[in-house]
mmCIF file of C-alpha atoms in Angstrom:
data_model
loop_
_atom_site.group_PDB
_atom_site.id
_atom_site.type_symbol
_atom_site.label_atom_id
_atom_site.label_comp_id
_atom_site.label_asym_id
_atom_site.label_seq_id
_atom_site.Cartn_x
_atom_site.Cartn_y
_atom_site.Cartn_z
ATOM 1 C CA UNK A 1 35.955 41.455 106.871
ATOM 2 C CA UNK A 2 34.192 39.498 104.242
ATOM 3 C CA UNK A 3 31.265 38.901 106.651
ATOM 4 C CA UNK A 4 30.858 42.653 107.199
ATOM 5 C CA UNK A 5 31.054 43.331 103.483
ATOM 6 C CA UNK A 6 28.394 40.727 102.770
ATOM 7 C CA UNK A 7 26.192 42.241 105.400
ATOM 8 C CA UNK A 8 26.585 45.642 103.878
ATOM 9 C CA UNK A 9 25.822 44.289 100.475
ATOM 10 C CA UNK A 10 22.603 42.611 101.834
ATOM 11 C CA UNK A 11 21.567 46.038 103.106
ATOM 12 C CA UNK A 12 22.234 47.514 99.702
ATOM 13 C CA UNK A 13 20.255 44.727 98.029
ATOM 14 C CA UNK A 14 17.328 45.318 100.418
ATOM 15 C CA UNK A 15 17.407 48.958 99.535
ATOM 16 C CA UNK A 16 17.321 48.072 95.789
ATOM 17 C CA UNK A 17 14.210 46.029 96.348
ATOM 18 C CA UNK A 18 12.549 48.930 98.078
ATOM 19 C CA UNK A 19 13.583 51.332 95.377
ATOM 20 C CA UNK A 20 12.304 49.104 92.628
ATOM 21 C CA UNK A 21 10.512 52.076 91.108
ATOM 22 C CA UNK A 22 13.813 53.993 90.766
ATOM 23 C CA UNK A 23 16.164 51.265 89.742
ATOM 24 C CA UNK A 24 16.214 48.256 87.313
ATOM 25 C CA UNK A 25 18.046 45.074 86.805
ATOM 26 C CA UNK A 26 21.430 44.645 88.362
ATOM 27 C CA UNK A 27 24.256 43.632 86.227
ATOM 28 C CA UNK A 28 27.978 44.144 85.823
ATOM 29 C CA UNK A 29 29.836 45.148 82.806
ATOM 30 C CA UNK A 30 32.693 42.898 83.591
ATOM 31 C CA UNK A 31 36.012 43.464 81.901
ATOM 32 C CA UNK A 32 34.735 43.739 78.329
ATOM 33 C CA UNK A 33 35.967 46.626 76.135
ATOM 34 C CA UNK A 34 33.478 49.552 76.250
ATOM 35 C CA UNK A 35 31.048 49.037 73.343
ATOM 36 C CA UNK A 36 31.470 51.314 70.413
ATOM 37 C CA UNK A 37 35.146 52.085 71.112
ATOM 38 C CA UNK A 38 37.490 50.771 68.428
ATOM 39 C CA UNK A 39 40.864 49.672 69.336
ATOM 40 C CA UNK A 40 43.579 52.194 69.062
ATOM 41 C CA UNK A 41 44.960 52.440 65.504
ATOM 42 C CA UNK A 42 48.022 50.392 65.027
ATOM 43 C CA UNK A 43 51.049 52.138 63.541
ATOM 44 C CA UNK A 44 52.008 50.039 60.547
ATOM 45 C CA UNK A 45 55.678 49.458 60.175
ATOM 46 C CA UNK A 46 57.395 47.394 57.472
ATOM 47 C CA UNK A 47 59.703 44.832 58.869
ATOM 48 C CA UNK A 48 62.796 43.982 56.731
ATOM 49 C CA UNK A 49 62.609 40.680 54.767
ATOM 50 C CA UNK A 50 65.640 39.447 56.725
ATOM 51 C CA UNK A 51 63.870 39.819 60.027
ATOM 52 C CA UNK A 52 60.735 38.241 58.703
ATOM 53 C CA UNK A 53 62.707 35.240 57.540
ATOM 54 C CA UNK A 54 64.350 34.923 60.948
ATOM 55 C CA UNK A 55 60.941 35.059 62.746
ATOM 56 C CA UNK A 56 59.580 32.300 60.438
ATOM 57 C CA UNK A 57 62.651 30.134 60.872
ATOM 58 C CA UNK A 58 62.397 30.484 64.654
ATOM 59 C CA UNK A 59 58.809 29.241 64.601
ATOM 60 C CA UNK A 60 59.973 25.769 63.484
ATOM 61 C CA UNK A 61 61.533 25.425 66.907
ATOM 62 C CA UNK A 62 59.277 27.384 69.119
ATOM 63 C CA UNK A 63 56.031 26.368 67.380
ATOM 64 C CA UNK A 64 54.974 30.050 67.781
ATOM 65 C CA UNK A 65 54.833 32.193 64.551
ATOM 66 C CA UNK A 66 54.952 35.721 65.941
ATOM 67 C CA UNK A 67 54.381 38.209 63.048
ATOM 68 C CA UNK A 68 52.425 40.950 64.886
ATOM 69 C CA UNK A 69 52.692 44.491 63.442
ATOM 70 C CA UNK A 70 55.089 43.531 60.658
ATOM 71 C CA UNK A 71 53.378 45.542 57.862
ATOM 72 C CA UNK A 72 52.297 42.276 56.107
ATOM 73 C CA UNK A 73 50.161 42.491 53.090
ATOM 74 C CA UNK A 74 50.484 38.745 52.438
ATOM 75 C CA UNK A 75 51.549 35.903 54.745
ATOM 76 C CA UNK A 76 55.123 34.681 53.973
ATOM 77 C CA UNK A 77 54.773 31.660 51.700
ATOM 78 C CA UNK A 78 57.292 29.721 53.736
ATOM 79 C CA UNK A 79 55.169 29.907 56.781
ATOM 80 C CA UNK A 80 52.542 27.418 55.437
ATOM 81 C CA UNK A 81 54.782 24.637 54.177
ATOM 82 C CA UNK A 82 54.746 21.143 55.743
ATOM 83 C CA UNK A 83 57.460 22.077 58.212
ATOM 84 C CA UNK A 84 54.991 24.224 60.041
ATOM 85 C CA UNK A 85 52.269 21.662 60.634
ATOM 86 C CA UNK A 86 53.083 21.439 64.256
ATOM 87 C CA UNK A 87 52.640 25.120 64.987
ATOM 88 C CA UNK A 88 50.615 25.816 68.214
ATOM 89 C CA UNK A 89 50.155 29.638 68.024
ATOM 90 C CA UNK A 90 50.101 32.140 65.143
ATOM 91 C CA UNK A 91 49.921 35.913 65.940
ATOM 92 C CA UNK A 92 49.219 37.991 62.827
ATOM 93 C CA UNK A 93 47.629 40.901 64.555
ATOM 94 C CA UNK A 94 48.162 44.518 63.458
ATOM 95 C CA UNK A 95 49.037 43.926 59.883
ATOM 96 C CA UNK A 96 47.224 44.830 56.586
ATOM 97 C CA UNK A 97 46.186 41.373 55.439
ATOM 98 C CA UNK A 98 43.099 41.318 53.277
ATOM 99 C CA UNK A 99 43.123 37.467 53.036
ATOM 100 C CA UNK A 100 44.744 34.389 54.258
ATOM 101 C CA UNK A 101 45.997 31.689 51.879
ATOM 102 C CA UNK A 102 44.299 28.344 51.510
ATOM 103 C CA UNK A 103 47.523 26.786 52.565
ATOM 104 C CA UNK A 104 46.928 27.674 56.282
ATOM 105 C CA UNK A 105 45.097 24.348 56.337
ATOM 106 C CA UNK A 106 48.507 22.788 56.967
ATOM 107 C CA UNK A 107 48.460 24.162 60.532
ATOM 108 C CA UNK A 108 46.586 21.053 61.788
ATOM 109 C CA UNK A 109 47.997 21.342 65.324
ATOM 110 C CA UNK A 110 47.205 25.073 65.806
ATOM 111 C CA UNK A 111 45.491 26.065 69.039
ATOM 112 C CA UNK A 112 45.562 29.827 68.897
ATOM 113 C CA UNK A 113 45.115 32.161 65.899
ATOM 114 C CA UNK A 114 45.184 35.986 66.265
ATOM 115 C CA UNK A 115 44.212 37.918 63.087
ATOM 116 C CA UNK A 116 42.868 40.992 64.814
ATOM 117 C CA UNK A 117 43.276 44.520 63.460
ATOM 118 C CA UNK A 118 43.889 43.615 59.799
ATOM 119 C CA UNK A 119 41.825 44.220 56.723
ATOM 120 C CA UNK A 120 40.482 40.758 56.096
ATOM 121 C CA UNK A 121 37.392 40.587 53.896
ATOM 122 C CA UNK A 122 37.283 36.779 53.767
ATOM 123 C CA UNK A 123 38.618 33.636 55.343
ATOM 124 C CA UNK A 124 39.579 30.471 53.424
ATOM 125 C CA UNK A 125 37.395 27.479 53.672
ATOM 126 C CA UNK A 126 40.482 25.573 54.779
ATOM 127 C CA UNK A 127 40.172 27.166 58.214
ATOM 128 C CA UNK A 128 37.846 24.287 58.837
ATOM 129 C CA UNK A 129 40.823 21.943 58.817
ATOM 130 C CA UNK A 130 42.294 23.602 61.916
ATOM 131 C CA UNK A 131 40.435 21.120 64.099
ATOM 132 C CA UNK A 132 42.623 21.600 67.146
ATOM 133 C CA UNK A 133 42.037 25.372 67.167
ATOM 134 C CA UNK A 134 40.800 26.639 70.605
ATOM 135 C CA UNK A 135 40.961 30.444 70.180
ATOM 136 C CA UNK A 136 40.299 32.522 67.097
ATOM 137 C CA UNK A 137 40.572 36.321 67.184
ATOM 138 C CA UNK A 138 39.268 38.204 64.173
ATOM 139 C CA UNK A 139 38.592 41.604 65.996
ATOM 140 C CA UNK A 140 38.555 44.714 63.848
ATOM 141 C CA UNK A 141 38.509 43.523 60.293
ATOM 142 C CA UNK A 142 36.066 43.898 57.384
ATOM 143 C CA UNK A 143 34.462 40.453 57.408
ATOM 144 C CA UNK A 144 30.865 40.281 56.053
ATOM 145 C CA UNK A 145 30.709 36.506 55.986
ATOM 146 C CA UNK A 146 32.330 33.451 57.561
ATOM 147 C CA UNK A 147 33.027 30.201 55.759
ATOM 148 C CA UNK A 148 30.570 27.489 56.702
ATOM 149 C CA UNK A 149 33.561 25.154 57.252
ATOM 150 C CA UNK A 150 34.165 27.068 60.523
ATOM 151 C CA UNK A 151 31.548 25.039 62.194
ATOM 152 C CA UNK A 152 33.699 21.870 61.777
ATOM 153 C CA UNK A 153 36.125 23.081 64.477
ATOM 154 C CA UNK A 154 34.860 21.030 67.366
ATOM 155 C CA UNK A 155 37.556 22.257 69.845
ATOM 156 C CA UNK A 156 37.096 26.013 69.468
ATOM 157 C CA UNK A 157 36.248 27.664 72.781
ATOM 158 C CA UNK A 158 36.763 31.379 72.162
ATOM 159 C CA UNK A 159 35.604 33.255 68.991
ATOM 160 C CA UNK A 160 36.039 37.015 68.772
ATOM 161 C CA UNK A 161 34.485 38.627 65.648
ATOM 162 C CA UNK A 162 33.747 42.031 67.062
ATOM 163 C CA UNK A 163 34.205 45.218 64.995
ATOM 164 C CA UNK A 164 33.513 43.658 61.640
ATOM 165 C CA UNK A 165 30.771 43.921 59.067
ATOM 166 C CA UNK A 166 28.662 40.786 59.619
ATOM 167 C CA UNK A 167 25.426 42.865 59.501
ATOM 168 C CA UNK A 168 26.028 43.689 55.902
ATOM 169 C CA UNK A 169 26.462 39.966 55.100
ATOM 170 C CA UNK A 170 23.244 39.142 56.893
ATOM 171 C CA UNK A 171 21.349 41.896 55.072
ATOM 172 C CA UNK A 172 22.584 40.607 51.768
ATOM 173 C CA UNK A 173 21.644 37.045 52.609
ATOM 174 C CA UNK A 174 25.336 35.949 52.098
ATOM 175 C CA UNK A 175 26.033 35.137 55.740
ATOM 176 C CA UNK A 176 25.326 31.442 56.459
ATOM 177 C CA UNK A 177 22.665 31.382 59.178
ATOM 178 C CA UNK A 178 23.747 27.831 60.326
ATOM 179 C CA UNK A 179 27.320 28.906 60.888
ATOM 180 C CA UNK A 180 27.105 28.065 64.665
ATOM 181 C CA UNK A 181 25.793 24.609 63.975
ATOM 182 C CA UNK A 182 27.667 21.253 63.767
ATOM 183 C CA UNK A 183 30.638 20.391 66.108
ATOM 184 C CA UNK A 184 31.245 24.138 66.912
ATOM 185 C CA UNK A 185 27.783 24.189 68.736
ATOM 186 C CA UNK A 186 29.089 21.812 71.437
ATOM 187 C CA UNK A 187 32.494 23.454 72.004
ATOM 188 C CA UNK A 188 32.218 27.227 71.858
ATOM 189 C CA UNK A 189 32.210 28.973 75.308
ATOM 190 C CA UNK A 190 32.868 32.639 74.486
ATOM 191 C CA UNK A 191 31.517 34.571 71.465
ATOM 192 C CA UNK A 192 31.876 38.282 70.691
ATOM 193 C CA UNK A 193 29.670 39.750 67.968
ATOM 194 C CA UNK A 194 29.661 43.245 69.197
ATOM 195 C CA UNK A 195 29.940 46.194 66.885
ATOM 196 C CA UNK A 196 28.821 44.479 63.637
ATOM 197 C CA UNK A 197 25.726 46.565 62.720
ATOM 198 C CA UNK A 198 23.587 43.435 63.321
ATOM 199 C CA UNK A 199 19.773 44.066 63.016
ATOM 200 C CA UNK A 200 19.262 40.387 63.945
ATOM 201 C CA UNK A 201 21.435 37.548 65.156
ATOM 202 C CA UNK A 202 22.075 34.287 63.250
ATOM 203 C CA UNK A 203 19.493 31.916 64.375
ATOM 204 C CA UNK A 204 22.136 29.177 65.042
ATOM 205 C CA UNK A 205 23.500 31.309 67.962
ATOM 206 C CA UNK A 206 20.833 29.715 70.101
ATOM 207 C CA UNK A 207 22.339 26.236 69.385
ATOM 208 C CA UNK A 208 25.603 26.966 71.090
ATOM 209 C CA UNK A 209 24.914 24.627 74.100
ATOM 210 C CA UNK A 210 28.284 25.208 75.941
ATOM 211 C CA UNK A 211 28.178 29.038 75.625
ATOM 212 C CA UNK A 212 29.236 30.803 78.867
ATOM 213 C CA UNK A 213 29.820 34.460 77.673
ATOM 214 C CA UNK A 214 28.099 36.297 74.834
ATOM 215 C CA UNK A 215 28.561 39.888 73.729
ATOM 216 C CA UNK A 216 26.230 41.480 71.169
ATOM 217 C CA UNK A 217 26.807 44.978 72.232
ATOM 218 C CA UNK A 218 26.630 48.010 70.049
ATOM 219 C CA UNK A 219 24.529 46.591 67.235
ATOM 220 C CA UNK A 220 20.955 47.427 65.934
ATOM 221 C CA UNK A 221 19.065 44.658 67.717
ATOM 222 C CA UNK A 222 15.416 45.405 68.277
ATOM 223 C CA UNK A 223 14.651 41.887 69.775
ATOM 224 C CA UNK A 224 16.272 38.756 70.931
ATOM 225 C CA UNK A 225 14.672 35.562 69.654
ATOM 226 C CA UNK A 226 12.764 33.501 72.176
ATOM 227 C CA UNK A 227 15.094 30.545 71.576
ATOM 228 C CA UNK A 228 17.725 32.370 73.657
ATOM 229 C CA UNK A 229 16.228 30.583 76.614
ATOM 230 C CA UNK A 230 18.015 27.483 75.358
ATOM 231 C CA UNK A 231 21.408 28.990 76.504
ATOM 232 C CA UNK A 232 21.063 27.370 79.909
ATOM 233 C CA UNK A 233 24.865 27.531 80.679
ATOM 234 C CA UNK A 234 25.253 31.192 79.730
ATOM 235 C CA UNK A 235 26.732 33.199 82.633
ATOM 236 C CA UNK A 236 27.453 36.591 81.027
ATOM 237 C CA UNK A 237 25.443 38.525 78.417
ATOM 238 C CA UNK A 238 26.223 42.057 77.171
ATOM 239 C CA UNK A 239 23.480 43.345 75.001
ATOM 240 C CA UNK A 240 24.197 47.065 75.767
ATOM 241 C CA UNK A 241 23.677 49.817 73.238
ATOM 242 C CA UNK A 242 21.065 48.208 71.010
ATOM 243 C CA UNK A 243 17.357 48.923 70.438
ATOM 244 C CA UNK A 244 15.882 46.418 72.844
ATOM 245 C CA UNK A 245 12.577 47.404 74.569
ATOM 246 C CA UNK A 246 12.269 44.136 76.455
ATOM 247 C CA UNK A 247 13.502 40.573 76.691
ATOM 248 C CA UNK A 248 11.771 37.363 75.638
ATOM 249 C CA UNK A 249 9.349 36.344 78.533
ATOM 250 C CA UNK A 250 11.003 32.924 79.086
ATOM 251 C CA UNK A 251 14.608 34.102 78.711
ATOM 252 C CA UNK A 252 15.596 34.597 82.299
ATOM 253 C CA UNK A 253 13.957 31.295 83.281
ATOM 254 C CA UNK A 254 15.756 29.341 80.638
ATOM 255 C CA UNK A 255 19.177 30.976 81.285
ATOM 256 C CA UNK A 256 19.407 29.402 84.671
ATOM 257 C CA UNK A 257 23.146 30.197 85.007
ATOM 258 C CA UNK A 258 23.014 33.851 84.046
ATOM 259 C CA UNK A 259 24.567 36.119 86.666
ATOM 260 C CA UNK A 260 25.788 39.037 84.754
ATOM 261 C CA UNK A 261 23.587 41.105 82.364
ATOM 262 C CA UNK A 262 24.344 44.361 80.760
ATOM 263 C CA UNK A 263 21.548 46.344 79.064
ATOM 264 C CA UNK A 264 22.779 49.991 79.145
ATOM 265 C CA UNK A 265 21.795 52.170 76.192
ATOM 266 C CA UNK A 266 18.550 50.372 75.340
ATOM 267 C CA UNK A 267 15.044 51.876 75.291
ATOM 268 C CA UNK A 268 13.909 49.362 77.901
ATOM 269 C CA UNK A 269 11.378 49.833 80.672
ATOM 270 C CA UNK A 270 13.067 48.805 83.863
ATOM 271 C CA UNK A 271 9.757 48.080 85.707
ATOM 272 C CA UNK A 272 8.678 45.643 82.992
ATOM 273 C CA UNK A 273 12.102 44.061 83.026
ATOM 274 C CA UNK A 274 11.877 43.351 86.763
ATOM 275 C CA UNK A 275 8.425 41.790 86.333
ATOM 276 C CA UNK A 276 9.765 39.098 83.899
ATOM 277 C CA UNK A 277 9.598 35.467 85.130
ATOM 278 C CA UNK A 278 13.012 34.476 86.525
ATOM 279 C CA UNK A 279 14.190 37.979 87.467
ATOM 280 C CA UNK A 280 14.317 37.180 91.206
ATOM 281 C CA UNK A 281 16.422 34.103 90.605
ATOM 282 C CA UNK A 282 18.758 36.154 88.438
ATOM 283 C CA UNK A 283 19.161 38.628 91.289
ATOM 284 C CA UNK A 284 20.064 35.746 93.646
ATOM 285 C CA UNK A 285 22.790 34.424 91.315
ATOM 286 C CA UNK A 286 24.121 37.904 90.945
ATOM 287 C CA UNK A 287 24.346 38.231 94.686
ATOM 288 C CA UNK A 288 26.196 34.919 95.029
ATOM 289 C CA UNK A 289 28.610 35.942 92.371
ATOM 290 C CA UNK A 290 29.402 39.253 94.135
ATOM 291 C CA UNK A 291 29.756 37.424 97.459
ATOM 292 C CA UNK A 292 32.291 35.177 95.831
ATOM 293 C CA UNK A 293 34.292 38.282 94.742
ATOM 294 C CA UNK A 294 34.170 39.743 98.146
ATOM 295 C CA UNK A 295 35.453 36.508 99.680
ATOM 296 C CA UNK A 296 38.264 36.469 97.079
ATOM 297 C CA UNK A 297 39.285 39.987 98.141
ATOM 298 C CA UNK A 298 38.482 41.549 94.784
ATOM 299 C CA UNK A 299 36.125 44.169 96.186
ATOM 300 C CA UNK A 300 37.710 46.827 93.998
ATOM 301 C CA UNK A 301 36.319 45.098 90.937
ATOM 302 C CA UNK A 302 32.781 44.617 92.209
ATOM 303 C CA UNK A 303 30.339 46.509 90.150
ATOM 304 C CA UNK A 304 27.044 47.426 91.764
ATOM 305 C CA UNK A 305 25.590 49.443 88.867
ATOM 306 C CA UNK A 306 21.959 48.646 88.125
ATOM 307 C CA UNK A 307 21.885 47.640 84.527
ATOM 308 C CA UNK A 308 22.503 51.295 83.262
ATOM 309 C CA UNK A 309 18.768 51.883 82.671
ATOM 310 C CA UNK A 310 17.966 55.387 83.732
#
């Protein structure tokens, strides 16, 4: 029963406290992709022009433009004329696109845009005109910068930019440090910056007041800025496989909603981590989250690993 399971978990928690010298911070990896693993290579196939034309024509009725894995090097010109202003979803994943045309600004009703697994090196400034966009997937491209206009999208909730080259842009000084400012700062709930060779994070990340989930795994981060404590709504943080030796002293206190923390693969002293202010409250929230999973009969997905710190 759930009562028995919770009782067993309490015993486990008690044992953890007694074994504090052997174990560190408890956290769960969740369902995120294992850091450092790139998505499987997409087999590029070229779709006949007649089939492409049919897919584009269907989108006028369905309001869904589905051009995944079509071998596209450029977006069909017809897909961005005024007849497509009412599109709700555009799926361009698994092509060989290096850029999107300025004319995508016509998609003013768009809510979901998937451009993952392409060869994008830039995004047009007109992406800022997609003010109804809620989910933007840019996973596995070659982006070094993002247009500053992105911060104008005040309804965007999910932004996945993992497996890109943003670290190069920051090193060159071409990546706008205030990219996560503006209306975007109040709307974004999930952000994935993993696998970008980042030695530091854009300072404006700490202005994302609605952020619930953040992944910065598999980068070159040696420290997290103290302002991270501002992310009071953050529930999930994956900072695995970096170069972190500790966390800011006030971080766990300020992150009063944090219940999942992943720090595997960092040169971090587990004892010092457990001495940080707010660590006990974090453990209590973690316990409550696992209790909820047990009550929901999802015990098979409960992860009792202890932060991955050996």
